Amino acid sequence: MKVKVKLYGTLSSNVPEYKPSQGIEVEIPDDATVKDLLAYLEISETRGAAVIANGRVLNANDELQNGSSLDVFQSIHGG
Amino acid sequence: MKFIRVNMSDKSIHVEDVPQEYAGLGGRGLTSILVNAEVPPQCDPLGPENKLIFAPGFLTGTPLVNTSRISVGAKSPLTGGIKESNAGGTIGASLGHLGITAVIVEGQASDGDLSLLHINGQGEATLIPAQGYKGMRTYALVEKLLATYGEKNSVMCIGPAGEYQFASASVQSSDVDGRPCRAAGRGGMGAVMGAKGLKALVVDQRGKNADVIANPQAFKEATKVVVEAVKADHMSAEVMPNLGTAALVAPVNAMGAFPSYNATKGQLDGWEKISGEAMAEIIKERGGKTTHRGCDKCMIHCSNEYVDEDGKFVTSSLEYETIWATGGMTGITDFDVIARLDYLCDDIGLDTMNTGVAVAVAMDAGYRAFGDAEAAIEMVEEIAKGTDFGRILGNGPAAVGEHFDHPRVPVVKRQSIAAYDPRGMLGNGITYATSPMGADHTAGNVVGAYLEHKLDPLSPEGQVDTSRFLQIAMAAFDCMGQCFMANVALLHPDGFGAFQKLIEAKTGTQFEDGYFPFGMGTRILKAEKEFNRKAGFTKQDDRLPKFFYEEPLSPHDKVFPISDAELDSVLEF
């Protein structure tokens, strides 16, 4: 399946020539989970990734849907 | 370990050893317990019976890094209750290096009289007439003070808003570059300082009389745990140095909890233009600084320097809460305007949050349109001029709501909420409602638990317990002088233990297991609640404004569902 991904925080450094306004399109297996997506993007656990779709933070084991738009942030405890 | 008591009525100064009941306390714990012990709860916050306390953290001035916070405490003219507001910069460390546990400002100068308090490198304090600085804004004031007393001084001061005794007046703190851009913004501590007749506190940075650490080896070992944890965490080691707290704009907006247009929506149109990522791009393109050290002994460098198109300094440091209050709440999506508003608030001596929200309430009431940048700047300038409307605005969103008879005023205990809508992040709403400080995100911010998927922000389950735990932990943490960005150390398995060991190593005293944070945190919260109760607060004051219970917030279309009984249970100890 294909999903659209936008990267925030310092995560865009994982994708060369990343354009914030466009994001990237990623092709991953049909049964891929949030965890699989992060592994595909080579975002390690230590970087505190939080994947949000439709206003909700997803669980690491949530399965992704074809054609969905995902935003990947880094967790922060406040400002 | 000494208190410096300064009486503004008769201009006397007394130095005393710190009484035993304050041993092991600094920062918020010290200010709150002292206010509760010495300030009559029903007194006029702008009268002679109130006391204004400046207290560096208990670990400020020690070799531990990220410890430069200073707490400013008093009875608040904004909330009418107890208040602690803390700031970074350099003055906390300067006082710490002199072994000064607190400066306690008492009494009241006669009308129109203005002084500054100078503390030299030997820790000797002197009150100096400051009539010549009357009405000065903070940037010009600090420049003049540093020219007069030398660059190796730290300054805390008020601007015109503090002299007018407005309820949104801040106390500004100079950063490592000598700019008054750090603020003890919340609760009108600048108004209390103005009412005392104190324009500035100037402290020599070269003191060499820090408190003796009873067990230096144990202190060093515990320091290692904290430093390693701060170095290893993505928030403190990666996100903060690159984007600062502004990195929160995108995720909070994505979660639908970014209060916009005076909290009528949970997402802002055009939020991309005011995200942390966008700010970093603008600053880089123009040759400013995305990474900047604002505070003494900081290893995180979350600060920034925002510059204009010609590369000229506009403000430092542009932070998440300010971007939200002056941008999200007002519908202004132009970073140059937001940066200008941040600078103006620092210069006039105003809480950016209370002021931005006051502007937003005025816009919502129809005084000006949302997104009107020129109007926002004009309104803030009116505060400095002390016009009739400026006086209303300077007293915060509640005063503006009363003026326009406008019911949608996002405050608790008259203090504005922060950049997390209670309907989109229930735990933050619980903290706003129940903190003795009024709506205060720093008292127990749950956003991290939501982003880490430990808690569903829209489900009531677990919110009360999480808010309670964080409020206790933060009450204790705010005693240490540690920066919030370093609180990631508490996430380390040995984090709480490391702080307990630091306290024990400094004092040479063993405390019972769990003293940090539970024993210390609950002691402080109890004192704060006791003061508020005696000042006249009831359970009804621990509620959110009605509209949060009645008006659903887009995009999730939720209201705040937490019952009064649940709110009453949060700090019931």
XYZ file of C-alpha atoms in Angstrom, chain B:
573
model
C 22.360 29.894 53.347
C 20.832 33.221 54.194
C 17.743 35.310 53.754
C 18.070 38.966 52.835
C 15.020 40.843 54.101
C 14.453 44.218 52.488
C 11.865 46.516 54.011
C 10.682 49.039 51.453
C 8.773 51.100 54.052
C 11.807 52.112 56.102
C 14.508 51.030 53.585
C 16.137 48.717 56.105
C 17.941 45.527 55.142
C 18.440 42.560 57.467
C 20.385 39.385 56.830
C 19.440 36.213 58.705
C 20.353 32.532 58.662
C 17.768 30.353 56.973
C 15.433 28.983 59.680
C 15.372 25.200 60.087
C 11.839 24.810 58.683
C 13.101 25.910 55.262
C 16.076 23.527 55.172
C 16.290 21.607 51.908
C 13.907 23.968 50.125
C 14.457 26.425 47.326
C 12.445 27.840 44.436
C 8.699 27.276 44.585
C 8.785 25.286 47.822
C 10.520 28.088 49.598
C 8.386 30.899 48.200
C 5.086 29.065 48.768
C 5.812 27.869 52.292
C 7.138 31.295 53.245
C 4.174 33.142 51.725
C 1.808 30.800 53.552
C 3.665 31.375 56.821
C 4.172 35.129 56.631
C 1.645 36.786 54.312
C -1.875 37.443 55.662
C -4.038 35.530 53.121
C -6.697 38.247 52.966
C -4.238 41.102 52.476
C -4.211 43.468 49.526
C -1.687 41.911 47.116
C -0.592 45.423 46.167
C -0.321 46.602 49.760
C 2.434 46.597 52.390
C 1.448 43.279 53.989
C 2.248 41.238 50.898
C 5.790 39.922 50.528
C 7.654 39.401 47.270
C 10.166 36.592 47.408
C 12.974 35.838 44.981
C 14.305 32.330 45.544
C 16.777 30.439 43.353
C 16.279 26.691 43.253
C 17.798 24.500 45.923
C 20.340 23.163 43.405
C 20.959 26.530 41.698
C 24.567 27.593 42.085
C 25.743 23.989 42.555
C 27.832 22.196 39.894
C 24.676 20.550 38.473
C 23.817 21.878 35.007
C 20.448 23.312 33.863
C 19.747 24.711 37.325
C 19.374 28.428 36.656
C 15.700 28.875 37.433
C 14.589 31.446 39.972
C 11.155 31.488 41.568
C 9.283 34.686 42.296
C 6.476 34.283 44.814
C 3.821 36.414 46.543
C 0.077 36.731 46.856
C -1.055 37.332 43.294
C -2.951 40.463 42.244
C -4.223 38.457 39.262
C -5.599 35.362 40.966
C -5.988 36.642 44.532
C -4.250 33.457 45.654
C -0.740 32.205 46.190
C 1.617 32.488 43.255
C 4.969 31.179 42.162
C 6.289 32.126 38.753
C 9.750 31.047 37.679
C 12.224 32.333 35.136
C 15.542 31.394 33.599
C 18.417 33.710 32.808
C 21.419 34.263 35.026
C 20.235 35.835 38.279
C 19.334 32.531 39.934
C 22.900 31.310 39.566
C 24.266 34.695 40.682
C 22.295 34.495 43.940
C 23.255 30.833 44.309
C 26.951 31.659 44.001
C 26.511 34.166 46.825
C 24.826 31.600 49.075
C 21.618 33.647 49.120
C 18.606 31.379 49.598
C 16.029 34.134 49.177
C 15.552 37.864 48.920
C 12.337 38.799 50.736
C 10.895 42.193 49.875
C 8.504 43.518 52.526
C 6.548 46.702 53.278
C 5.909 49.369 50.692
C 7.683 52.499 49.536
C 5.784 55.757 49.683
C 3.827 56.701 46.564
C 6.018 57.413 43.557
C 9.240 56.390 45.290
C 11.342 53.950 43.276
C 14.476 52.016 44.238
C 16.684 49.247 42.981
C 18.364 46.619 45.101
C 22.022 46.009 44.352
C 23.836 42.966 45.716
C 27.597 43.063 45.253
C 30.104 40.232 44.845
C 30.395 39.901 48.625
C 26.652 39.464 48.969
C 26.103 42.909 50.521
C 22.744 44.407 49.607
C 22.036 48.112 49.185
C 18.874 49.980 48.238
C 19.618 52.683 45.695
C 17.229 55.450 44.554
C 15.964 54.645 41.049
C 13.788 57.664 40.248
C 15.840 58.193 37.103
C 14.654 54.864 35.732
C 10.964 55.617 36.202
C 8.807 54.532 33.268
C 11.684 52.875 31.447
C 11.096 49.799 29.357
C 13.171 46.781 30.224
C 15.649 46.601 27.308
C 16.748 50.215 27.747
C 16.735 49.816 31.524
C 18.953 46.739 31.565
C 21.361 48.286 29.082
C 21.701 51.285 31.378
C 22.011 49.197 34.538
C 24.738 47.009 33.033
C 26.584 50.118 31.836
C 26.381 51.533 35.368
C 27.095 48.428 37.471
C 29.148 46.420 34.977
C 28.362 43.645 32.535
C 29.073 40.954 35.089
C 25.741 41.593 36.730
C 22.367 39.896 36.439
C 19.134 41.855 36.444
C 15.510 41.169 37.292
C 13.268 44.125 36.642
C 9.891 45.510 35.758
C 8.777 47.669 32.868
C 5.943 50.202 32.660
C 3.292 47.482 33.208
C 4.796 46.632 36.596
C 4.983 50.292 37.594
C 1.304 50.651 36.658
C 0.682 47.557 38.824
C -1.236 45.757 36.081
C -2.263 42.190 36.875
C -0.470 40.810 33.792
C 2.844 42.498 34.683
C 5.884 40.236 34.551
C 9.281 40.328 36.172
C 11.880 40.158 33.389
C 15.196 38.384 33.839
C 18.400 39.043 31.891
C 19.843 36.188 29.831
C 23.501 35.338 29.242
C 23.686 38.134 26.650
C 22.316 40.692 29.100
C 18.889 40.938 27.473
C 15.770 41.017 29.675
C 14.053 38.385 27.572
C 13.390 35.727 30.200
C 10.271 36.206 32.261
C 8.587 35.249 35.476
C 5.484 36.071 33.540
C 2.566 34.582 35.345
C 0.342 35.975 38.046
C 1.311 39.635 38.070
C 4.508 39.379 40.095
C 5.676 42.520 38.267
C 2.719 44.406 39.748
C 3.725 43.345 43.257
C 7.276 44.517 42.555
C 5.911 47.826 41.266
C 3.688 48.206 44.325
C 6.725 47.707 46.566
C 8.506 50.511 44.701
C 11.251 48.207 43.440
C 12.291 48.717 39.816
C 15.124 46.211 39.637
C 17.264 43.669 41.411
C 20.897 43.818 40.268
C 23.181 41.003 41.412
C 26.908 40.572 40.834
C 27.692 37.349 38.973
C 31.106 36.860 40.552
C 30.094 35.587 43.959
C 32.201 32.782 45.406
C 30.251 31.882 48.488
C 27.902 29.154 47.304
C 26.405 26.804 49.886
C 28.802 24.073 50.928
C 27.837 20.637 49.631
C 27.951 18.240 52.573
C 28.804 15.153 50.534
C 30.510 16.201 47.263
C 31.187 12.639 46.071
C 27.559 11.567 46.390
C 26.516 14.820 44.710
C 28.834 14.114 41.792
C 27.485 10.599 41.331
C 23.846 11.731 41.323
C 24.752 14.564 38.928
C 26.059 11.980 36.483
C 22.683 10.199 36.372
C 20.833 13.454 35.646
C 23.302 14.639 32.998
C 23.353 11.293 31.193
C 19.555 11.204 31.114
C 19.348 14.735 29.693
C 22.005 13.906 27.086
C 20.225 10.732 26.016
C 16.675 12.036 25.616
C 15.507 13.132 22.171
C 13.552 16.084 23.600
C 16.414 17.734 25.457
C 19.248 16.560 23.211
C 17.688 16.831 19.773
C 14.381 18.685 19.497
C 14.991 21.566 21.922
C 18.371 22.670 20.506
C 16.999 22.679 16.959
C 13.438 23.935 17.277
C 12.949 24.902 20.914
C 9.535 24.620 22.517
C 7.992 25.887 19.247
C 8.222 22.259 18.092
C 4.929 21.756 19.941
C 2.836 23.811 17.498
C 2.561 21.047 14.877
C 1.733 18.041 17.102
C -0.702 19.874 19.390
C -2.477 21.358 16.374
C -2.557 17.911 14.722
C -4.194 16.525 17.856
C -6.885 19.197 17.613
C -5.954 20.736 20.947
C -4.365 24.017 19.800
C -6.803 26.620 21.152
C -7.410 28.964 18.250
C -9.461 32.140 17.724
C -10.015 32.523 21.452
C -10.530 28.781 21.944
C -13.400 28.495 19.479
C -11.494 25.937 17.360
C -8.885 23.281 18.102
C -6.904 23.802 14.929
C -5.610 27.017 13.398
C -5.994 27.839 9.702
C -2.489 28.484 8.414
C -0.777 26.875 11.416
C 2.058 25.748 9.114
C 3.198 29.367 8.900
C 3.777 29.548 12.662
C 5.149 26.073 13.359
C 8.507 25.468 14.989
C 9.748 24.039 11.708
C 8.720 27.228 9.865
C 10.338 29.399 12.537
C 13.640 27.529 12.238
C 13.593 27.970 8.441
C 12.970 31.725 8.718
C 15.672 32.184 11.341
C 18.212 30.171 9.334
C 17.475 31.997 6.075
C 17.926 35.360 7.771
C 21.065 34.470 9.691
C 19.601 34.386 13.202
C 20.156 31.669 15.766
C 17.981 28.575 16.015
C 20.173 27.285 18.832
C 21.055 29.680 21.610
C 22.038 29.502 25.252
C 19.709 31.715 27.245
C 20.456 30.606 30.783
C 23.548 30.184 32.894
C 24.845 26.595 33.143
C 22.561 25.373 30.361
C 23.550 22.340 28.293
C 20.310 22.178 26.287
C 20.309 25.519 24.423
C 16.567 25.614 23.631
C 16.629 29.377 23.121
C 16.719 31.175 19.784
C 17.317 34.630 18.341
C 14.646 35.747 15.912
C 15.858 38.350 13.418
C 14.201 40.507 10.776
C 14.794 40.384 7.004
C 17.982 42.407 7.444
C 19.300 39.988 10.045
C 18.673 42.454 12.873
C 17.689 41.156 16.329
C 13.940 41.188 16.998
C 13.467 38.975 20.036
C 14.732 36.062 22.054
C 13.527 33.473 22.765
C 10.379 32.867 20.758
C 8.541 30.124 22.639
C 5.578 27.838 22.042
C 3.227 29.426 24.566
C 3.899 32.918 23.199
C 3.443 31.798 19.583
C 0.132 30.293 20.604
C -1.161 33.212 22.702
C -0.204 35.958 20.260
C -0.718 33.805 17.134
C -3.126 30.910 17.535
C -5.515 32.716 19.843
C -5.554 35.910 17.776
C -5.533 34.203 14.357
C -2.292 35.988 13.448
C -0.089 33.727 11.316
C 2.763 36.129 10.552
C 5.926 35.244 12.492
C 7.294 38.773 12.177
C 4.226 40.117 13.998
C 4.370 37.389 16.652
C 8.065 38.093 17.234
C 7.311 41.812 17.525
C 4.555 41.127 20.073
C 6.929 38.920 22.065
C 9.528 41.677 22.126
C 6.938 44.297 23.122
C 5.686 42.167 26.007
C 9.243 41.606 27.278
C 10.050 45.288 26.884
C 6.874 46.580 28.554
C 7.116 43.815 31.163
C 4.035 41.718 30.405
C 3.116 38.041 30.539
C 2.928 37.108 26.846
C 0.266 34.485 27.582
C -2.141 36.581 29.624
C -1.637 39.468 27.201
C -2.095 37.466 23.993
C -5.243 35.891 25.396
C -6.537 39.298 26.537
C -6.117 40.555 22.949
C -7.900 37.425 21.692
C -10.851 37.950 24.052
C -11.129 41.558 22.836
C -11.130 40.314 19.226
C -13.724 37.658 20.022
C -15.891 40.334 21.623
C -15.805 42.239 18.323
C -13.423 45.019 19.346
C -11.157 44.131 16.396
C -11.112 41.248 13.893
C -9.182 38.021 14.423
C -5.962 38.148 12.434
C -5.655 41.944 12.592
C -1.920 42.216 13.237
C -1.782 45.979 13.325
C -4.562 46.100 15.911
C -2.784 43.580 18.139
C 0.409 45.646 18.167
C -1.561 48.833 18.830
C -3.418 47.210 21.709
C -0.214 46.053 23.404
C 1.310 49.506 22.945
C -1.772 50.940 24.663
C -0.838 48.975 27.778
C 2.540 50.738 27.882
C 0.833 54.097 27.478
C -1.605 53.336 30.267
C -4.658 54.470 28.295
C -8.108 53.546 29.614
C -8.292 50.514 27.334
C -4.629 49.723 27.941
C -5.377 49.463 31.654
C -8.158 46.958 31.003
C -6.006 44.910 28.637
C -3.059 45.009 31.046
C -5.194 43.405 33.701
C -5.721 40.341 31.529
C -8.453 38.370 29.765
C -10.889 38.361 32.704
C -10.813 42.171 32.887
C -11.333 42.377 29.117
C -14.250 39.930 29.299
C -15.869 42.005 32.043
C -15.363 45.195 30.065
C -17.097 43.832 26.960
C -19.537 41.677 28.927
C -18.182 38.801 26.865
C -18.631 35.361 28.400
C -15.965 33.338 26.525
C -12.925 33.994 28.705
C -10.455 31.080 28.923
C -9.088 31.589 32.431
C -9.039 29.763 35.745
C -8.712 31.926 38.844
C -8.447 34.816 36.346
C -5.224 33.476 34.828
C -5.284 32.499 31.154
C -5.050 28.899 30.097
C -2.010 27.780 28.122
C -1.618 26.296 24.645
C -3.479 23.019 25.252
C -7.265 23.095 25.061
C -8.937 21.306 28.001
C -11.457 19.691 25.627
C -8.701 18.188 23.466
C -6.364 17.245 26.323
C -8.473 16.454 29.352
C -5.588 16.059 31.782
C -4.332 19.558 31.044
C -7.852 20.822 31.778
C -7.749 19.057 35.145
C -4.422 20.704 35.929
C -5.734 24.142 34.934
C -8.822 23.716 37.106
C -7.146 22.388 40.226
C -3.652 23.904 40.407
C -3.461 26.416 43.255
C -1.717 28.679 40.730
C -4.730 29.070 38.434
C -4.571 27.827 34.833
C -0.921 26.857 34.572
C 0.494 24.287 32.152
C 3.794 24.064 34.012
C 1.983 22.789 37.111
C 1.303 19.426 35.465
C 1.444 19.164 31.689
C 0.141 15.854 30.325
C 1.004 16.449 26.641
C 4.010 14.084 26.758
C 1.858 11.159 27.938
C -0.523 11.767 25.028
C 2.213 11.895 22.415
C 3.760 8.755 23.870
C 0.369 7.051 23.607
C 0.315 6.290 27.320
C -3.027 8.019 27.701
C -5.877 8.900 25.344
C -6.271 12.698 25.507
C -10.024 12.476 24.880
C -10.916 9.715 27.341
C -11.470 10.569 31.038
C -9.759 7.332 32.059
C -6.511 7.906 33.937
C -6.547 11.703 33.624
C -7.114 12.541 37.287
C -4.335 10.241 38.493
C -1.917 11.535 35.856
C -2.623 15.193 36.597
C -2.272 14.535 40.347
C 1.036 12.722 39.907
C 2.447 15.428 37.646
C 1.273 18.252 39.922
C 3.061 16.646 42.880
C 6.183 15.926 40.838
C 6.314 19.435 39.384
C 5.801 21.089 42.779
C 8.916 19.255 43.964
C 10.810 19.752 40.708
C 10.108 23.513 40.825
C 12.054 23.623 44.107
C 15.262 22.465 42.484
C 15.936 25.295 40.046
C 16.070 22.730 37.270
C 14.829 23.816 33.886
C 11.653 22.103 32.647
C 13.560 20.944 29.559
C 15.733 18.884 31.894
C 12.761 17.214 33.538
C 13.275 14.357 31.115
C 15.771 13.203 33.758
C 12.728 12.182 35.805
C 11.833 9.660 33.095
C 15.071 7.801 33.779
C 14.505 4.757 36.028
C 16.759 6.352 38.670
C 15.611 9.925 37.994
C 13.564 10.615 41.118
C 16.150 8.801 43.224
C 18.932 10.925 41.726
C 17.189 14.134 42.792
C 16.631 12.773 46.281
C 20.350 11.913 46.438
C 21.265 15.428 45.279
C 19.170 16.950 48.072
C 20.642 14.551 50.612
C 24.194 15.149 49.379
C 23.811 18.924 49.604
C 22.150 18.943 53.020
C 23.972 15.956 54.514
C 20.586 14.684 55.712
C 18.825 11.419 54.892
C 15.170 11.666 53.955
C 12.570 8.900 53.935
C 12.150 6.962 50.685
C 10.044 8.867 48.184
C 10.600 12.237 49.866
C 11.349 13.462 46.355
C 8.907 14.059 44.836
C 5.997 12.880 47.028
C 6.888 14.189 50.488
C 8.194 17.450 49.171
C 5.539 17.945 46.476
C 2.549 17.294 48.742
C 3.980 19.534 51.468
C 4.180 22.410 48.996
C 0.754 21.840 47.480
C -0.809 21.622 50.945
C 0.710 24.970 51.909
C -0.524 26.528 48.662
C -4.031 25.159 49.087
C -4.136 26.278 52.713
C -3.210 29.819 51.725
C -5.846 29.885 48.999
C -8.514 28.538 51.346
C -7.728 31.255 53.890
C -7.742 33.833 51.098
C -11.349 32.850 50.380
C -11.108 30.237 47.622
C -13.628 27.395 47.598
C -14.082 24.261 45.496
C -16.088 26.368 43.052
C -12.856 28.126 42.125
C -11.412 24.786 40.968
C -13.566 24.718 37.857
C -13.088 25.576 34.220
C -15.144 28.392 32.695
C -18.615 27.278 31.630
C -17.992 27.388 27.887
C -15.506 24.522 28.087
C -18.375 22.338 29.376
C -20.897 23.628 26.838
C -19.203 24.476 23.536
C -17.813 21.440 21.652
C -14.336 21.978 20.217
C -13.583 21.072 16.621
C -12.259 18.845 15.120
C -13.233 16.257 17.756
C -16.455 18.034 18.781
C -15.918 17.300 22.462
C -16.700 19.263 25.611
C -14.866 18.916 28.923
C -16.471 15.890 30.623
C -14.716 15.713 33.999
C -17.175 15.976 36.913
C -16.861 18.374 39.831
C -16.412 15.430 42.207
C -13.480 14.153 40.155
C -11.894 17.608 40.155
C -12.336 17.828 43.922
C -10.479 14.531 44.320
C -7.336 15.627 42.465
C -5.421 17.301 45.285
C -7.446 15.911 48.185
C -4.634 15.051 50.551
